[in-house]
PDB file of C-alpha atoms in Angstrom:
ATOM      1  CA  UNK A 545     157.492 153.991 102.636  1.00  0.00           C
ATOM      2  CA  UNK A 546     156.708 157.233 101.031  1.00  0.00           C
ATOM      3  CA  UNK A 547     159.682 159.784 100.643  1.00  0.00           C
ATOM      4  CA  UNK A 548     157.910 162.285 102.907  1.00  0.00           C
ATOM      5  CA  UNK A 549     157.752 159.789 105.978  1.00  0.00           C
ATOM      6  CA  UNK A 550     160.091 160.506 108.792  1.00  0.00           C
ATOM      7  CA  UNK A 551     162.696 158.016 109.788  1.00  0.00           C
ATOM      8  CA  UNK A 552     165.103 158.070 112.758  1.00  0.00           C
ATOM      9  CA  UNK A 553     168.656 157.528 111.605  1.00  0.00           C
ATOM     10  CA  UNK A 554     170.813 155.425 113.927  1.00  0.00           C
ATOM     11  CA  UNK A 555     174.451 154.764 113.150  1.00  0.00           C
ATOM     12  CA  UNK A 556     176.627 151.924 114.338  1.00  0.00           C
ATOM     13  CA  UNK A 557     180.466 151.903 114.492  1.00  0.00           C
ATOM     14  CA  UNK A 558     181.729 148.947 112.395  1.00  0.00           C
ATOM     15  CA  UNK A 559     185.443 148.551 112.868  1.00  0.00           C
ATOM     16  CA  UNK A 560     186.532 145.769 110.498  1.00  0.00           C
ATOM     17  CA  UNK A 561     189.779 145.230 112.481  1.00  0.00           C
ATOM     18  CA  UNK A 562     188.174 144.979 115.812  1.00  0.00           C
ATOM     19  CA  UNK A 563     184.500 144.383 115.544  1.00  0.00           C
ATOM     20  CA  UNK A 564     182.139 144.743 118.446  1.00  0.00           C
ATOM     21  CA  UNK A 565     179.886 141.835 119.685  1.00  0.00           C
ATOM     22  CA  UNK A 566     176.417 141.595 117.895  1.00  0.00           C
ATOM     23  CA  UNK A 567     174.452 141.930 120.959  1.00  0.00           C
ATOM     24  CA  UNK A 568     176.436 144.847 122.428  1.00  0.00           C
ATOM     25  CA  UNK A 569     175.887 146.676 119.080  1.00  0.00           C
ATOM     26  CA  UNK A 570     172.062 146.105 119.345  1.00  0.00           C
ATOM     27  CA  UNK A 571     171.981 147.451 122.837  1.00  0.00           C
ATOM     28  CA  UNK A 572     173.935 150.438 122.128  1.00  0.00           C
ATOM     29  CA  UNK A 573     171.774 151.282 119.057  1.00  0.00           C
ATOM     30  CA  UNK A 574     168.598 150.991 121.309  1.00  0.00           C
ATOM     31  CA  UNK A 575     169.980 153.191 123.966  1.00  0.00           C
ATOM     32  CA  UNK A 576     171.107 155.671 121.413  1.00  0.00           C
ATOM     33  CA  UNK A 577     167.614 155.939 119.902  1.00  0.00           C
ATOM     34  CA  UNK A 578     166.207 156.735 123.393  1.00  0.00           C
ATOM     35  CA  UNK A 579     168.990 159.168 124.211  1.00  0.00           C
ATOM     36  CA  UNK A 580     168.307 161.199 120.962  1.00  0.00           C
ATOM     37  CA  UNK A 581     164.836 161.509 122.009  1.00  0.00           C
ATOM     38  CA  UNK A 582     165.442 162.670 125.439  1.00  0.00           C
ATOM     39  CA  UNK A 583     168.039 165.129 124.332  1.00  0.00           C
ATOM     40  CA  UNK A 584     165.656 166.811 121.852  1.00  0.00           C
ATOM     41  CA  UNK A 585     162.211 165.725 122.798  1.00  0.00           C
ATOM     42  CA  UNK A 586     160.836 169.320 122.496  1.00  0.00           C
ATOM     43  CA  UNK A 587     161.860 169.456 118.718  1.00  0.00           C
ATOM     44  CA  UNK A 588     159.162 169.462 116.225  1.00  0.00           C
ATOM     45  CA  UNK A 589     160.911 166.580 114.492  1.00  0.00           C
ATOM     46  CA  UNK A 590     159.203 164.084 116.863  1.00  0.00           C
ATOM     47  CA  UNK A 591     155.765 165.424 116.236  1.00  0.00           C
ATOM     48  CA  UNK A 592     153.586 162.704 114.452  1.00  0.00           C
ATOM     49  CA  UNK A 593     156.546 160.221 114.032  1.00  0.00           C
ATOM     50  CA  UNK A 594     156.049 159.042 117.645  1.00  0.00           C
ATOM     51  CA  UNK A 595     152.296 158.185 116.903  1.00  0.00           C
ATOM     52  CA  UNK A 596     152.963 157.013 113.188  1.00  0.00           C
ATOM     53  CA  UNK A 597     155.161 154.222 111.768  1.00  0.00           C
ATOM     54  CA  UNK A 598     157.963 154.840 114.169  1.00  0.00           C
ATOM     55  CA  UNK A 599     160.458 153.881 111.519  1.00  0.00           C
ATOM     56  CA  UNK A 600     164.200 153.866 112.088  1.00  0.00           C
ATOM     57  CA  UNK A 601     167.288 153.284 109.551  1.00  0.00           C
ATOM     58  CA  UNK A 602     170.309 151.677 111.024  1.00  0.00           C
ATOM     59  CA  UNK A 603     173.537 152.408 109.182  1.00  0.00           C
ATOM     60  CA  UNK A 604     177.185 151.640 109.490  1.00  0.00           C
ATOM     61  CA  UNK A 605     180.244 153.874 109.678  1.00  0.00           C
ATOM     62  CA  UNK A 606     183.992 153.136 109.903  1.00  0.00           C
ATOM     63  CA  UNK A 607     185.814 154.647 112.886  1.00  0.00           C
ATOM     64  CA  UNK A 608     186.869 157.949 111.342  1.00  0.00           C
ATOM     65  CA  UNK A 609     183.351 158.709 109.989  1.00  0.00           C
ATOM     66  CA  UNK A 610     181.761 157.593 113.142  1.00  0.00           C
ATOM     67  CA  UNK A 611     183.905 159.992 115.120  1.00  0.00           C
ATOM     68  CA  UNK A 612     183.072 162.797 112.873  1.00  0.00           C
ATOM     69  CA  UNK A 613     179.272 162.109 113.087  1.00  0.00           C
ATOM     70  CA  UNK A 614     179.375 161.652 116.973  1.00  0.00           C
ATOM     71  CA  UNK A 615     180.367 165.174 117.031  1.00  0.00           C
ATOM     72  CA  UNK A 616     177.255 166.092 115.349  1.00  0.00           C
ATOM     73  CA  UNK A 617     174.759 163.820 117.257  1.00  0.00           C
ATOM     74  CA  UNK A 618     172.402 165.580 119.760  1.00  0.00           C
ATOM     75  CA  UNK A 619     173.498 163.436 122.589  1.00  0.00           C
ATOM     76  CA  UNK A 620     176.944 162.063 121.645  1.00  0.00           C
ATOM     77  CA  UNK A 621     177.684 158.369 121.447  1.00  0.00           C
ATOM     78  CA  UNK A 622     176.605 155.409 123.452  1.00  0.00           C
ATOM     79  CA  UNK A 623     179.162 152.644 124.363  1.00  0.00           C
ATOM     80  CA  UNK A 624     178.234 149.007 125.368  1.00  0.00           C
ATOM     81  CA  UNK A 625     181.298 146.833 125.652  1.00  0.00           C
ATOM     82  CA  UNK A 626     183.268 147.626 122.333  1.00  0.00           C
ATOM     83  CA  UNK A 627     180.151 148.611 120.619  1.00  0.00           C
ATOM     84  CA  UNK A 628     179.176 152.394 119.871  1.00  0.00           C
ATOM     85  CA  UNK A 629     176.185 153.985 118.392  1.00  0.00           C
ATOM     86  CA  UNK A 630     174.661 157.403 117.714  1.00  0.00           C
ATOM     87  CA  UNK A 631     171.232 158.415 116.688  1.00  0.00           C
ATOM     88  CA  UNK A 632     169.455 161.637 115.414  1.00  0.00           C
ATOM     89  CA  UNK A 633     166.230 163.184 115.248  1.00  0.00           C
ATOM     90  CA  UNK A 634     163.623 161.739 112.691  1.00  0.00           C
ATOM     91  CA  UNK A 635     163.840 163.195 109.199  1.00  0.00           C
ATOM     92  CA  UNK A 636     162.420 162.297 105.871  1.00  0.00           C
ATOM     93  CA  UNK A 637     164.649 160.549 103.316  1.00  0.00           C
ATOM     94  CA  UNK A 638     164.671 163.565 101.158  1.00  0.00           C
ATOM     95  CA  UNK A 639     165.909 165.832 104.200  1.00  0.00           C
ATOM     96  CA  UNK A 640     168.464 163.417 105.398  1.00  0.00           C
ATOM     97  CA  UNK A 641     171.864 165.035 105.543  1.00  0.00           C
ATOM     98  CA  UNK A 642     174.135 163.766 102.936  1.00  0.00           C
ATOM     99  CA  UNK A 643     176.742 162.473 105.358  1.00  0.00           C
ATOM    100  CA  UNK A 644     174.220 160.121 106.813  1.00  0.00           C
ATOM    101  CA  UNK A 645     172.342 159.305 103.546  1.00  0.00           C
ATOM    102  CA  UNK A 646     175.471 157.959 102.049  1.00  0.00           C
ATOM    103  CA  UNK A 647     176.250 155.404 104.714  1.00  0.00           C
ATOM    104  CA  UNK A 648     175.438 151.618 104.006  1.00  0.00           C
ATOM    105  CA  UNK A 649     172.265 150.017 105.506  1.00  0.00           C
ATOM    106  CA  UNK A 650     172.320 146.434 104.243  1.00  0.00           C
ATOM    107  CA  UNK A 651     174.551 143.877 105.289  1.00  0.00           C
ATOM    108  CA  UNK A 652     175.495 145.000 108.659  1.00  0.00           C
ATOM    109  CA  UNK A 653     176.502 141.904 110.652  1.00  0.00           C
ATOM    110  CA  UNK A 654     178.721 141.797 113.614  1.00  0.00           C
ATOM    111  CA  UNK A 655     180.175 138.505 115.175  1.00  0.00           C
ATOM    112  CA  UNK A 656     177.874 136.900 117.789  1.00  0.00           C
ATOM    113  CA  UNK A 657     180.346 136.824 120.668  1.00  0.00           C
ATOM    114  CA  UNK A 658     179.757 136.957 124.407  1.00  0.00           C
ATOM    115  CA  UNK A 659     178.157 140.394 125.164  1.00  0.00           C
ATOM    116  CA  UNK A 660     179.371 142.669 127.933  1.00  0.00           C
ATOM    117  CA  UNK A 661     177.692 142.263 131.376  1.00  0.00           C
ATOM    118  CA  UNK A 662     174.868 144.464 132.162  1.00  0.00           C
ATOM    119  CA  UNK A 663     173.491 145.452 135.686  1.00  0.00           C
ATOM    120  CA  UNK A 664     170.949 143.028 137.196  1.00  0.00           C
ATOM    121  CA  UNK A 665     168.075 145.539 137.284  1.00  0.00           C
ATOM    122  CA  UNK A 666     168.712 146.686 133.660  1.00  0.00           C
ATOM    123  CA  UNK A 667     165.759 146.347 131.150  1.00  0.00           C
ATOM    124  CA  UNK A 668     166.422 143.299 128.947  1.00  0.00           C
ATOM    125  CA  UNK A 669     165.354 143.626 125.227  1.00  0.00           C
ATOM    126  CA  UNK A 670     164.176 140.311 124.093  1.00  0.00           C
ATOM    127  CA  UNK A 671     164.383 139.488 120.429  1.00  0.00           C
ATOM    128  CA  UNK A 672     162.980 136.531 118.427  1.00  0.00           C
ATOM    129  CA  UNK A 673     165.976 134.411 117.488  1.00  0.00           C
ATOM    130  CA  UNK A 674     164.008 132.370 114.830  1.00  0.00           C
ATOM    131  CA  UNK A 675     164.003 135.513 112.712  1.00  0.00           C
ATOM    132  CA  UNK A 676     167.862 135.347 112.107  1.00  0.00           C
ATOM    133  CA  UNK A 677     167.948 139.105 111.783  1.00  0.00           C
ATOM    134  CA  UNK A 678     171.166 141.018 110.884  1.00  0.00           C
ATOM    135  CA  UNK A 679     172.816 143.178 113.454  1.00  0.00           C
ATOM    136  CA  UNK A 680     171.401 146.144 111.533  1.00  0.00           C
ATOM    137  CA  UNK A 681     167.772 144.823 111.533  1.00  0.00           C
ATOM    138  CA  UNK A 682     167.883 143.685 115.376  1.00  0.00           C
ATOM    139  CA  UNK A 683     169.152 147.033 116.222  1.00  0.00           C
ATOM    140  CA  UNK A 684     166.286 148.681 114.646  1.00  0.00           C
ATOM    141  CA  UNK A 685     163.812 146.369 116.291  1.00  0.00           C
ATOM    142  CA  UNK A 686     165.520 146.702 119.620  1.00  0.00           C
ATOM    143  CA  UNK A 687     165.296 150.506 119.409  1.00  0.00           C
ATOM    144  CA  UNK A 688     161.560 150.308 118.707  1.00  0.00           C
ATOM    145  CA  UNK A 689     161.239 148.211 121.705  1.00  0.00           C
ATOM    146  CA  UNK A 690     163.347 150.293 124.025  1.00  0.00           C
ATOM    147  CA  UNK A 691     161.836 153.731 123.050  1.00  0.00           C
ATOM    148  CA  UNK A 692     158.357 152.253 123.313  1.00  0.00           C
ATOM    149  CA  UNK A 693     159.167 150.967 126.852  1.00  0.00           C
ATOM    150  CA  UNK A 694     160.734 154.153 127.856  1.00  0.00           C
ATOM    151  CA  UNK A 695     157.579 156.082 126.656  1.00  0.00           C
ATOM    152  CA  UNK A 696     155.281 154.292 128.915  1.00  0.00           C
ATOM    153  CA  UNK A 697     157.279 155.029 131.888  1.00  0.00           C
ATOM    154  CA  UNK A 698     156.220 157.666 134.409  1.00  0.00           C
ATOM    155  CA  UNK A 699     158.558 160.590 135.123  1.00  0.00           C
ATOM    156  CA  UNK A 700     160.058 159.016 138.236  1.00  0.00           C
ATOM    157  CA  UNK A 701     160.821 155.769 136.387  1.00  0.00           C
ATOM    158  CA  UNK A 702     162.434 157.488 133.473  1.00  0.00           C
ATOM    159  CA  UNK A 703     164.645 159.508 135.813  1.00  0.00           C
ATOM    160  CA  UNK A 704     165.537 156.390 137.783  1.00  0.00           C
ATOM    161  CA  UNK A 705     166.677 154.560 134.610  1.00  0.00           C
ATOM    162  CA  UNK A 706     168.717 157.542 133.473  1.00  0.00           C
ATOM    163  CA  UNK A 707     170.258 158.075 136.783  1.00  0.00           C
ATOM    164  CA  UNK A 708     171.357 154.289 136.660  1.00  0.00           C
ATOM    165  CA  UNK A 709     173.259 155.062 133.470  1.00  0.00           C
ATOM    166  CA  UNK A 710     170.587 154.027 130.852  1.00  0.00           C
ATOM    167  CA  UNK A 711     171.446 150.290 131.136  1.00  0.00           C
ATOM    168  CA  UNK A 712     170.072 147.704 128.783  1.00  0.00           C
ATOM    169  CA  UNK A 713     170.767 144.156 127.973  1.00  0.00           C
ATOM    170  CA  UNK A 714     170.024 142.017 124.880  1.00  0.00           C
ATOM    171  CA  UNK A 715     168.713 138.502 124.801  1.00  0.00           C
ATOM    172  CA  UNK A 716     167.772 136.323 121.872  1.00  0.00           C
ATOM    173  CA  UNK A 717     165.175 133.523 122.482  1.00  0.00           C
ATOM    174  CA  UNK A 718     163.456 130.983 120.318  1.00  0.00           C
ATOM    175  CA  UNK A 719     160.108 131.891 119.002  1.00  0.00           C
ATOM    176  CA  UNK A 720     158.171 129.560 121.417  1.00  0.00           C
ATOM    177  CA  UNK A 721     159.938 131.039 124.460  1.00  0.00           C
ATOM    178  CA  UNK A 722     159.750 134.531 122.954  1.00  0.00           C
ATOM    179  CA  UNK A 723     155.957 134.361 122.696  1.00  0.00           C
ATOM    180  CA  UNK A 724     155.649 132.882 126.305  1.00  0.00           C
ATOM    181  CA  UNK A 725     157.791 135.738 127.705  1.00  0.00           C
ATOM    182  CA  UNK A 726     155.968 138.416 125.784  1.00  0.00           C
ATOM    183  CA  UNK A 727     152.705 137.255 127.203  1.00  0.00           C
ATOM    184  CA  UNK A 728     153.846 137.564 130.853  1.00  0.00           C
ATOM    185  CA  UNK A 729     152.745 140.508 132.993  1.00  0.00           C
ATOM    186  CA  UNK A 730     154.964 143.536 132.873  1.00  0.00           C
ATOM    187  CA  UNK A 731     156.488 142.845 129.455  1.00  0.00           C
ATOM    188  CA  UNK A 732     156.948 145.988 127.471  1.00  0.00           C
ATOM    189  CA  UNK A 733     155.191 146.859 124.243  1.00  0.00           C
ATOM    190  CA  UNK A 734     155.448 144.033 121.689  1.00  0.00           C
ATOM    191  CA  UNK A 735     156.970 145.155 118.378  1.00  0.00           C
ATOM    192  CA  UNK A 736     155.448 143.855 115.297  1.00  0.00           C
ATOM    193  CA  UNK A 737     157.442 144.569 112.149  1.00  0.00           C
ATOM    194  CA  UNK A 738     155.905 146.127 108.943  1.00  0.00           C
ATOM    195  CA  UNK A 739     157.801 143.744 106.981  1.00  0.00           C
ATOM    196  CA  UNK A 740     159.831 146.184 104.687  1.00  0.00           C
ATOM    197  CA  UNK A 741     163.173 144.498 104.990  1.00  0.00           C
ATOM    198  CA  UNK A 742     164.437 140.910 105.985  1.00  0.00           C
ATOM    199  CA  UNK A 743     161.175 139.640 107.591  1.00  0.00           C
ATOM    200  CA  UNK A 744     157.645 139.064 106.832  1.00  0.00           C
ATOM    201  CA  UNK A 745     155.023 141.782 107.569  1.00  0.00           C
ATOM    202  CA  UNK A 746     153.152 141.538 110.850  1.00  0.00           C
ATOM    203  CA  UNK A 747     156.047 139.507 112.558  1.00  0.00           C
ATOM    204  CA  UNK A 748     156.471 140.002 116.306  1.00  0.00           C
ATOM    205  CA  UNK A 749     160.243 140.894 116.792  1.00  0.00           C
ATOM    206  CA  UNK A 750     160.995 142.326 120.288  1.00  0.00           C
ATOM    207  CA  UNK A 751     159.916 143.699 123.659  1.00  0.00           C
ATOM    208  CA  UNK A 752     161.461 144.734 127.005  1.00  0.00           C
ATOM    209  CA  UNK A 753     161.331 142.425 129.906  1.00  0.00           C
ATOM    210  CA  UNK A 754     163.276 142.364 133.330  1.00  0.00           C
ATOM    211  CA  UNK A 755     162.505 145.709 134.533  1.00  0.00           C
ATOM    212  CA  UNK A 756     159.622 147.160 136.672  1.00  0.00           C
ATOM    213  CA  UNK A 757     158.689 150.756 136.088  1.00  0.00           C
ATOM    214  CA  UNK A 758     156.919 150.673 139.541  1.00  0.00           C
ATOM    215  CA  UNK A 759     160.120 149.534 141.124  1.00  0.00           C
ATOM    216  CA  UNK A 760     161.966 152.210 139.439  1.00  0.00           C
ATOM    217  CA  UNK A 761     159.492 154.975 140.500  1.00  0.00           C
ATOM    218  CA  UNK A 762     160.052 153.994 144.110  1.00  0.00           C
ATOM    219  CA  UNK A 763     163.850 153.794 143.890  1.00  0.00           C
TER     220      UNK A 763
END
């Protein structure tokens, strides 16, 4: 990745004394990515980035740092269970504010505990469990999937999802089932990773299922 390429920063709250569930953090990061876009979509920061590499960087912050950054985020924080996440407009690595740039990226792994329940009609972000992605990597892939899904919705469906509270669930499935579900009608755009971290290039990682834009439009 070139220094002038833009990347969307996403920050996860990582409380070492009371860590959130892995899947809740992944869901929170994905919703935060979309919320940052909807809060600032008229900004020039999104130009070209949406049609380019769509790169995101997921970083971790302790409770005090996270609270401070949440006050600077364009749309505040997203909470799923005990997990919290915030996201910002795309920037180049060179232009990234120091308080974001200094946050750790690698090694973000939260416990795989039972996630919070999500509404039955919520979009479900499906990730490939065979890849054994860290919480940080899975969060980036889920954010790719949910934002891609959101962008393909018509205005009425977008509004319906937002009015429902922007719900999202996360499910990990084995590679065979992942491929089968991804091929079904109505599955959201399939995310294929560039292979810059953790996994091999051109690996399918995530998509959105379990939500019908048509149904949302008529709600």
